[in-house]
mmCIF file of C-alpha atoms in Angstrom:
data_model
loop_
_atom_site.group_PDB
_atom_site.id
_atom_site.type_symbol
_atom_site.label_atom_id
_atom_site.label_comp_id
_atom_site.label_asym_id
_atom_site.label_seq_id
_atom_site.Cartn_x
_atom_site.Cartn_y
_atom_site.Cartn_z
ATOM 1 C CA UNK T 1341 -0.179 -8.528 27.795
ATOM 2 C CA UNK T 1342 2.853 -7.062 25.583
ATOM 3 C CA UNK T 1343 4.339 -4.287 26.337
ATOM 4 C CA UNK T 1344 7.337 -3.150 24.167
ATOM 5 C CA UNK T 1345 9.687 -0.248 24.873
ATOM 6 C CA UNK T 1346 11.998 1.424 22.066
ATOM 7 C CA UNK T 1347 14.783 4.042 22.224
ATOM 8 C CA UNK T 1348 15.931 6.324 21.680
ATOM 9 C CA UNK T 1349 12.843 8.451 20.925
ATOM 10 C CA UNK T 1350 14.678 10.962 18.280
ATOM 11 C CA UNK T 1351 18.638 9.664 16.918
ATOM 12 C CA UNK T 1352 20.263 12.452 14.708
ATOM 13 C CA UNK T 1353 23.073 11.213 12.158
ATOM 14 C CA UNK T 1354 25.563 12.186 9.807
ATOM 15 C CA UNK T 1355 24.671 11.363 6.503
ATOM 16 C CA UNK T 1356 27.210 7.874 6.063
ATOM 17 C CA UNK T 1357 26.644 7.292 10.259
ATOM 18 C CA UNK T 1358 25.242 4.340 11.052
ATOM 19 C CA UNK T 1359 21.848 4.548 13.240
ATOM 20 C CA UNK T 1360 20.211 1.716 16.174
ATOM 21 C CA UNK T 1361 17.057 1.599 16.899
ATOM 22 C CA UNK T 1362 16.791 -0.774 19.962
ATOM 23 C CA UNK T 1363 13.842 -2.339 21.834
ATOM 24 C CA UNK T 1364 12.317 -4.377 24.607
ATOM 25 C CA UNK T 1365 9.493 -6.796 24.514
ATOM 26 C CA UNK T 1366 8.252 -8.344 27.928
ATOM 27 C CA UNK T 1367 5.883 -11.500 26.571
ATOM 28 C CA UNK T 1368 8.516 -14.216 26.215
ATOM 29 C CA UNK T 1369 5.739 -15.805 24.124
ATOM 30 C CA UNK T 1370 6.182 -13.039 21.338
ATOM 31 C CA UNK T 1371 8.036 -14.901 18.149
ATOM 32 C CA UNK T 1372 7.060 -12.318 15.404
ATOM 33 C CA UNK T 1373 9.315 -8.669 15.267
ATOM 34 C CA UNK T 1374 8.632 -6.211 12.450
ATOM 35 C CA UNK T 1375 10.125 -2.587 12.341
ATOM 36 C CA UNK T 1376 7.994 -0.743 9.877
ATOM 37 C CA UNK T 1377 8.909 2.762 8.481
ATOM 38 C CA UNK T 1378 6.873 6.001 8.729
ATOM 39 C CA UNK T 1379 7.020 9.354 6.697
ATOM 40 C CA UNK T 1380 5.245 12.174 7.965
ATOM 41 C CA UNK T 1381 1.280 11.437 6.876
ATOM 42 C CA UNK T 1382 1.979 8.550 5.098
ATOM 43 C CA UNK T 1383 1.351 4.657 5.654
ATOM 44 C CA UNK T 1384 3.835 2.513 8.297
ATOM 45 C CA UNK T 1385 5.865 0.827 5.666
ATOM 46 C CA UNK T 1386 7.505 -2.734 6.541
ATOM 47 C CA UNK T 1387 11.310 -2.623 5.819
ATOM 48 C CA UNK T 1388 12.255 -5.660 7.194
ATOM 49 C CA UNK T 1389 10.800 -8.535 10.126
ATOM 50 C CA UNK T 1390 12.492 -11.550 12.044
ATOM 51 C CA UNK T 1391 11.382 -14.235 13.596
ATOM 52 C CA UNK T 1392 12.427 -16.041 16.892
ATOM 53 C CA UNK T 1393 13.900 -18.795 15.343
ATOM 54 C CA UNK T 1394 16.805 -16.639 13.831
ATOM 55 C CA UNK T 1395 19.134 -14.063 16.019
ATOM 56 C CA UNK T 1396 19.753 -11.784 12.345
ATOM 57 C CA UNK T 1397 18.560 -10.998 9.335
ATOM 58 C CA UNK T 1398 19.920 -8.762 6.782
ATOM 59 C CA UNK T 1399 18.453 -6.792 3.275
ATOM 60 C CA UNK T 1400 21.094 -4.317 1.861
ATOM 61 C CA UNK T 1401 21.678 -1.684 4.342
ATOM 62 C CA UNK T 1402 19.017 -2.449 6.858
ATOM 63 C CA UNK T 1403 19.880 -5.359 9.869
ATOM 64 C CA UNK T 1404 17.728 -6.534 12.760
ATOM 65 C CA UNK T 1405 19.521 -8.610 15.624
ATOM 66 C CA UNK T 1406 17.075 -10.720 17.463
ATOM 67 C CA UNK T 1407 18.373 -11.622 21.609
ATOM 68 C CA UNK T 1408 15.928 -14.122 22.922
ATOM 69 C CA UNK T 1409 16.849 -14.920 26.131
ATOM 70 C CA UNK T 1410 17.176 -10.929 27.040
ATOM 71 C CA UNK T 1411 14.111 -10.412 25.295
ATOM 72 C CA UNK T 1412 15.312 -7.635 23.241
ATOM 73 C CA UNK T 1413 15.773 -6.814 19.110
ATOM 74 C CA UNK T 1414 17.443 -3.754 17.281
ATOM 75 C CA UNK T 1415 17.192 -2.302 13.944
ATOM 76 C CA UNK T 1416 20.874 -1.405 12.120
ATOM 77 C CA UNK T 1417 21.040 1.146 9.545
ATOM 78 C CA UNK T 1418 24.511 1.294 7.935
ATOM 79 C CA UNK T 1419 25.383 4.075 5.557
ATOM 80 C CA UNK T 1420 22.542 6.398 6.103
ATOM 81 C CA UNK T 1421 20.751 8.746 3.668
ATOM 82 C CA UNK T 1422 18.830 11.765 4.366
ATOM 83 C CA UNK T 1423 15.601 9.667 2.870
ATOM 84 C CA UNK T 1424 16.310 7.353 5.420
ATOM 85 C CA UNK T 1425 14.585 10.317 7.950
ATOM 86 C CA UNK T 1426 11.129 9.546 9.108
ATOM 87 C CA UNK T 1427 10.119 7.840 12.082
ATOM 88 C CA UNK T 1428 10.727 3.770 12.889
ATOM 89 C CA UNK T 1429 8.547 1.333 15.045
ATOM 90 C CA UNK T 1430 8.951 -1.343 16.088
ATOM 91 C CA UNK T 1431 6.793 -4.107 17.080
ATOM 92 C CA UNK T 1432 5.862 -7.779 18.600
ATOM 93 C CA UNK T 1433 3.565 -10.347 18.202
ATOM 94 C CA UNK T 1434 2.377 -13.877 19.444
ATOM 95 C CA UNK T 1435 1.686 -15.164 15.954
ATOM 96 C CA UNK T 1436 -1.160 -17.370 15.730
ATOM 97 C CA UNK T 1437 -4.492 -17.213 15.987
ATOM 98 C CA UNK T 1438 -5.749 -13.256 15.438
ATOM 99 C CA UNK T 1439 -2.833 -12.624 17.031
ATOM 100 C CA UNK T 1440 -1.940 -8.487 17.298
ATOM 101 C CA UNK T 1441 1.266 -6.383 16.776
ATOM 102 C CA UNK T 1442 1.949 -4.347 19.785
ATOM 103 C CA UNK T 1443 4.402 -1.288 18.898
ATOM 104 C CA UNK T 1444 6.857 0.576 20.504
ATOM 105 C CA UNK T 1445 6.473 4.446 20.541
ATOM 106 C CA UNK T 1446 8.864 4.961 17.757
ATOM 107 C CA UNK T 1447 12.116 6.963 17.016
ATOM 108 C CA UNK T 1448 12.342 9.499 14.987
ATOM 109 C CA UNK T 1449 15.658 9.493 12.339
ATOM 110 C CA UNK T 1450 17.106 12.433 11.399
ATOM 111 C CA UNK T 1451 19.608 12.251 8.948
ATOM 112 C CA UNK T 1452 21.813 15.156 8.294
ATOM 113 C CA UNK T 1453 23.685 15.674 4.705
ATOM 114 C CA UNK U 1423 1.685 -8.048 -3.910
ATOM 115 C CA UNK U 1424 0.023 -7.161 -0.611
ATOM 116 C CA UNK U 1425 -1.529 -3.997 -1.493
ATOM 117 C CA UNK U 1426 -4.458 -2.029 1.121
ATOM 118 C CA UNK U 1427 -6.299 0.660 -0.253
ATOM 119 C CA UNK U 1428 -8.457 2.566 2.407
ATOM 120 C CA UNK U 1429 -11.322 5.513 1.550
ATOM 121 C CA UNK U 1430 -11.340 8.437 1.894
ATOM 122 C CA UNK U 1431 -7.944 9.980 2.588
ATOM 123 C CA UNK U 1432 -9.559 13.170 4.581
ATOM 124 C CA UNK U 1433 -12.535 13.830 6.395
ATOM 125 C CA UNK U 1434 -13.477 16.971 7.281
ATOM 126 C CA UNK U 1435 -17.269 17.118 9.044
ATOM 127 C CA UNK U 1436 -19.285 18.821 11.574
ATOM 128 C CA UNK U 1437 -19.785 17.594 14.996
ATOM 129 C CA UNK U 1438 -22.616 14.822 15.228
ATOM 130 C CA UNK U 1439 -22.126 13.628 11.761
ATOM 131 C CA UNK U 1440 -21.383 9.342 11.464
ATOM 132 C CA UNK U 1441 -18.152 8.663 9.186
ATOM 133 C CA UNK U 1442 -17.302 5.771 6.823
ATOM 134 C CA UNK U 1443 -14.165 4.357 6.309
ATOM 135 C CA UNK U 1444 -13.328 1.522 3.874
ATOM 136 C CA UNK U 1445 -10.118 -0.579 3.825
ATOM 137 C CA UNK U 1446 -10.043 -2.772 0.847
ATOM 138 C CA UNK U 1447 -7.067 -5.647 0.413
ATOM 139 C CA UNK U 1448 -6.204 -5.217 -3.119
ATOM 140 C CA UNK U 1449 -4.699 -8.504 -4.705
ATOM 141 C CA UNK U 1450 -5.285 -10.713 -1.285
ATOM 142 C CA UNK U 1451 -7.506 -12.281 0.934
ATOM 143 C CA UNK U 1452 -7.968 -11.289 4.550
ATOM 144 C CA UNK U 1453 -9.464 -12.842 6.703
ATOM 145 C CA UNK U 1454 -8.279 -10.290 9.794
ATOM 146 C CA UNK U 1455 -8.162 -6.712 9.097
ATOM 147 C CA UNK U 1456 -6.753 -4.366 12.134
ATOM 148 C CA UNK U 1457 -7.568 -0.573 13.027
ATOM 149 C CA UNK U 1458 -4.915 1.383 14.347
ATOM 150 C CA UNK U 1459 -6.011 4.807 15.454
ATOM 151 C CA UNK U 1460 -2.630 7.761 15.830
ATOM 152 C CA UNK U 1461 -2.355 11.157 16.811
ATOM 153 C CA UNK U 1462 -0.014 13.038 16.605
ATOM 154 C CA UNK U 1463 4.074 11.847 16.964
ATOM 155 C CA UNK U 1464 2.738 9.258 18.599
ATOM 156 C CA UNK U 1465 2.092 5.344 18.367
ATOM 157 C CA UNK U 1466 -0.833 3.027 16.464
ATOM 158 C CA UNK U 1467 -2.452 2.157 19.145
ATOM 159 C CA UNK U 1468 -5.141 -0.669 18.106
ATOM 160 C CA UNK U 1469 -8.588 0.049 18.422
ATOM 161 C CA UNK U 1470 -9.918 -3.136 17.146
ATOM 162 C CA UNK U 1471 -9.692 -6.654 15.134
ATOM 163 C CA UNK U 1472 -11.608 -7.230 12.371
ATOM 164 C CA UNK U 1473 -12.575 -10.831 11.566
ATOM 165 C CA UNK U 1474 -14.237 -11.333 8.150
ATOM 166 C CA UNK U 1475 -18.105 -13.008 9.303
ATOM 167 C CA UNK U 1476 -17.810 -12.458 12.849
ATOM 168 C CA UNK U 1477 -17.842 -9.265 15.347
ATOM 169 C CA UNK U 1478 -14.651 -7.601 15.973
ATOM 170 C CA UNK U 1479 -12.556 -7.837 18.588
ATOM 171 C CA UNK U 1480 -12.227 -4.476 20.784
ATOM 172 C CA UNK U 1481 -9.379 -3.594 22.682
ATOM 173 C CA UNK U 1482 -9.917 -1.977 26.290
ATOM 174 C CA UNK U 1483 -11.407 1.474 26.511
ATOM 175 C CA UNK U 1484 -12.399 1.441 22.778
ATOM 176 C CA UNK U 1485 -16.179 2.355 22.655
ATOM 177 C CA UNK U 1486 -17.999 -0.959 20.422
ATOM 178 C CA UNK U 1487 -20.651 1.180 19.812
ATOM 179 C CA UNK U 1488 -19.328 4.388 18.882
ATOM 180 C CA UNK U 1489 -17.158 3.027 16.226
ATOM 181 C CA UNK U 1490 -18.556 -0.181 14.384
ATOM 182 C CA UNK U 1491 -16.792 -2.595 12.282
ATOM 183 C CA UNK U 1492 -17.610 -4.693 10.089
ATOM 184 C CA UNK U 1493 -16.100 -7.310 7.576
ATOM 185 C CA UNK U 1494 -18.292 -8.283 5.284
ATOM 186 C CA UNK U 1495 -16.029 -9.802 2.972
ATOM 187 C CA UNK U 1496 -12.419 -11.603 2.193
ATOM 188 C CA UNK U 1497 -11.672 -7.850 1.064
ATOM 189 C CA UNK U 1498 -13.286 -5.471 2.710
ATOM 190 C CA UNK U 1499 -13.367 -3.910 6.074
ATOM 191 C CA UNK U 1500 -15.370 -0.891 6.923
ATOM 192 C CA UNK U 1501 -14.856 1.237 10.455
ATOM 193 C CA UNK U 1502 -18.096 3.841 11.176
ATOM 194 C CA UNK U 1503 -17.606 5.833 13.639
ATOM 195 C CA UNK U 1504 -20.813 7.163 15.191
ATOM 196 C CA UNK U 1505 -21.960 10.420 15.915
ATOM 197 C CA UNK U 1506 -18.435 12.451 15.504
ATOM 198 C CA UNK U 1507 -17.125 14.782 18.277
ATOM 199 C CA UNK U 1508 -14.110 16.747 17.954
ATOM 200 C CA UNK U 1509 -12.241 14.677 20.632
ATOM 201 C CA UNK U 1510 -12.540 12.028 17.829
ATOM 202 C CA UNK U 1511 -10.455 13.439 15.199
ATOM 203 C CA UNK U 1512 -7.183 12.021 14.736
ATOM 204 C CA UNK U 1513 -5.266 9.605 11.853
ATOM 205 C CA UNK U 1514 -7.680 6.273 11.610
ATOM 206 C CA UNK U 1515 -5.190 3.455 9.888
ATOM 207 C CA UNK U 1516 -6.488 0.050 8.828
ATOM 208 C CA UNK U 1517 -4.040 -3.319 8.179
ATOM 209 C CA UNK U 1518 -4.925 -6.535 6.310
ATOM 210 C CA UNK U 1519 -2.987 -9.536 6.455
ATOM 211 C CA UNK U 1520 -2.825 -12.863 4.496
ATOM 212 C CA UNK U 1521 -2.411 -14.986 7.710
ATOM 213 C CA UNK U 1522 -1.489 -15.220 11.323
ATOM 214 C CA UNK U 1523 2.189 -15.445 11.037
ATOM 215 C CA UNK U 1524 2.164 -13.017 7.939
ATOM 216 C CA UNK U 1525 3.120 -9.649 7.864
ATOM 217 C CA UNK U 1526 0.114 -6.779 8.605
ATOM 218 C CA UNK U 1527 0.332 -4.396 5.202
ATOM 219 C CA UNK U 1528 -0.968 -0.532 6.346
ATOM 220 C CA UNK U 1529 -3.296 1.435 4.040
ATOM 221 C CA UNK U 1530 -2.923 4.717 3.714
ATOM 222 C CA UNK U 1531 -4.869 6.264 6.364
ATOM 223 C CA UNK U 1532 -7.368 8.729 6.840
ATOM 224 C CA UNK U 1533 -7.024 12.010 8.394
ATOM 225 C CA UNK U 1534 -10.590 12.847 10.547
ATOM 226 C CA UNK U 1535 -11.575 16.150 11.508
ATOM 227 C CA UNK U 1536 -14.439 16.746 13.469
ATOM 228 C CA UNK U 1537 -15.246 20.449 13.908
#
């Protein structure tokens, strides 16, 4: 089955800095890669996703890049703000049928003012 | 759009009690819903995939007789934790998606505490 590794487990940055979270996956058939943000005690919220037919996707301060050959994808947050502080999870799936998401272990991002 | 409602948000009950958690897709029909379990400071672990009109598919190590799943309609799936014990205490979250190649949208989760 799929295995998703996520690094780092914790990340501390100053407000205004950029933050990068990296994930690798094992199943070359995976073709859908969402990122979720989870605040303490709350639901995971989809913040951006990318499919294997594109290499990069951007939404305001958030961008995701995908390298299919190396089987890794990354989340980039620019101009970080204290409200970006949360746990971020990457995931991978082989879309189709009853495909399931395999999650990384999460990255706790702390943005200091 | 794509709102998922989960109830109850918090349950505290005695050991041996059975607890039912509901997951509803409010503004879309979901042929597939998922049930996850999350321990503190850990990732989401998939327990089972709930398919409307058919039996749920359980992940390895998840007891199907312990965690009963019913997906009776395109907007409702239920998870019943039978004869709950303290080790079943956890945060249970459901998700639903519009189709096979669509994002999963999560409910608010249910924090289950077994005394």
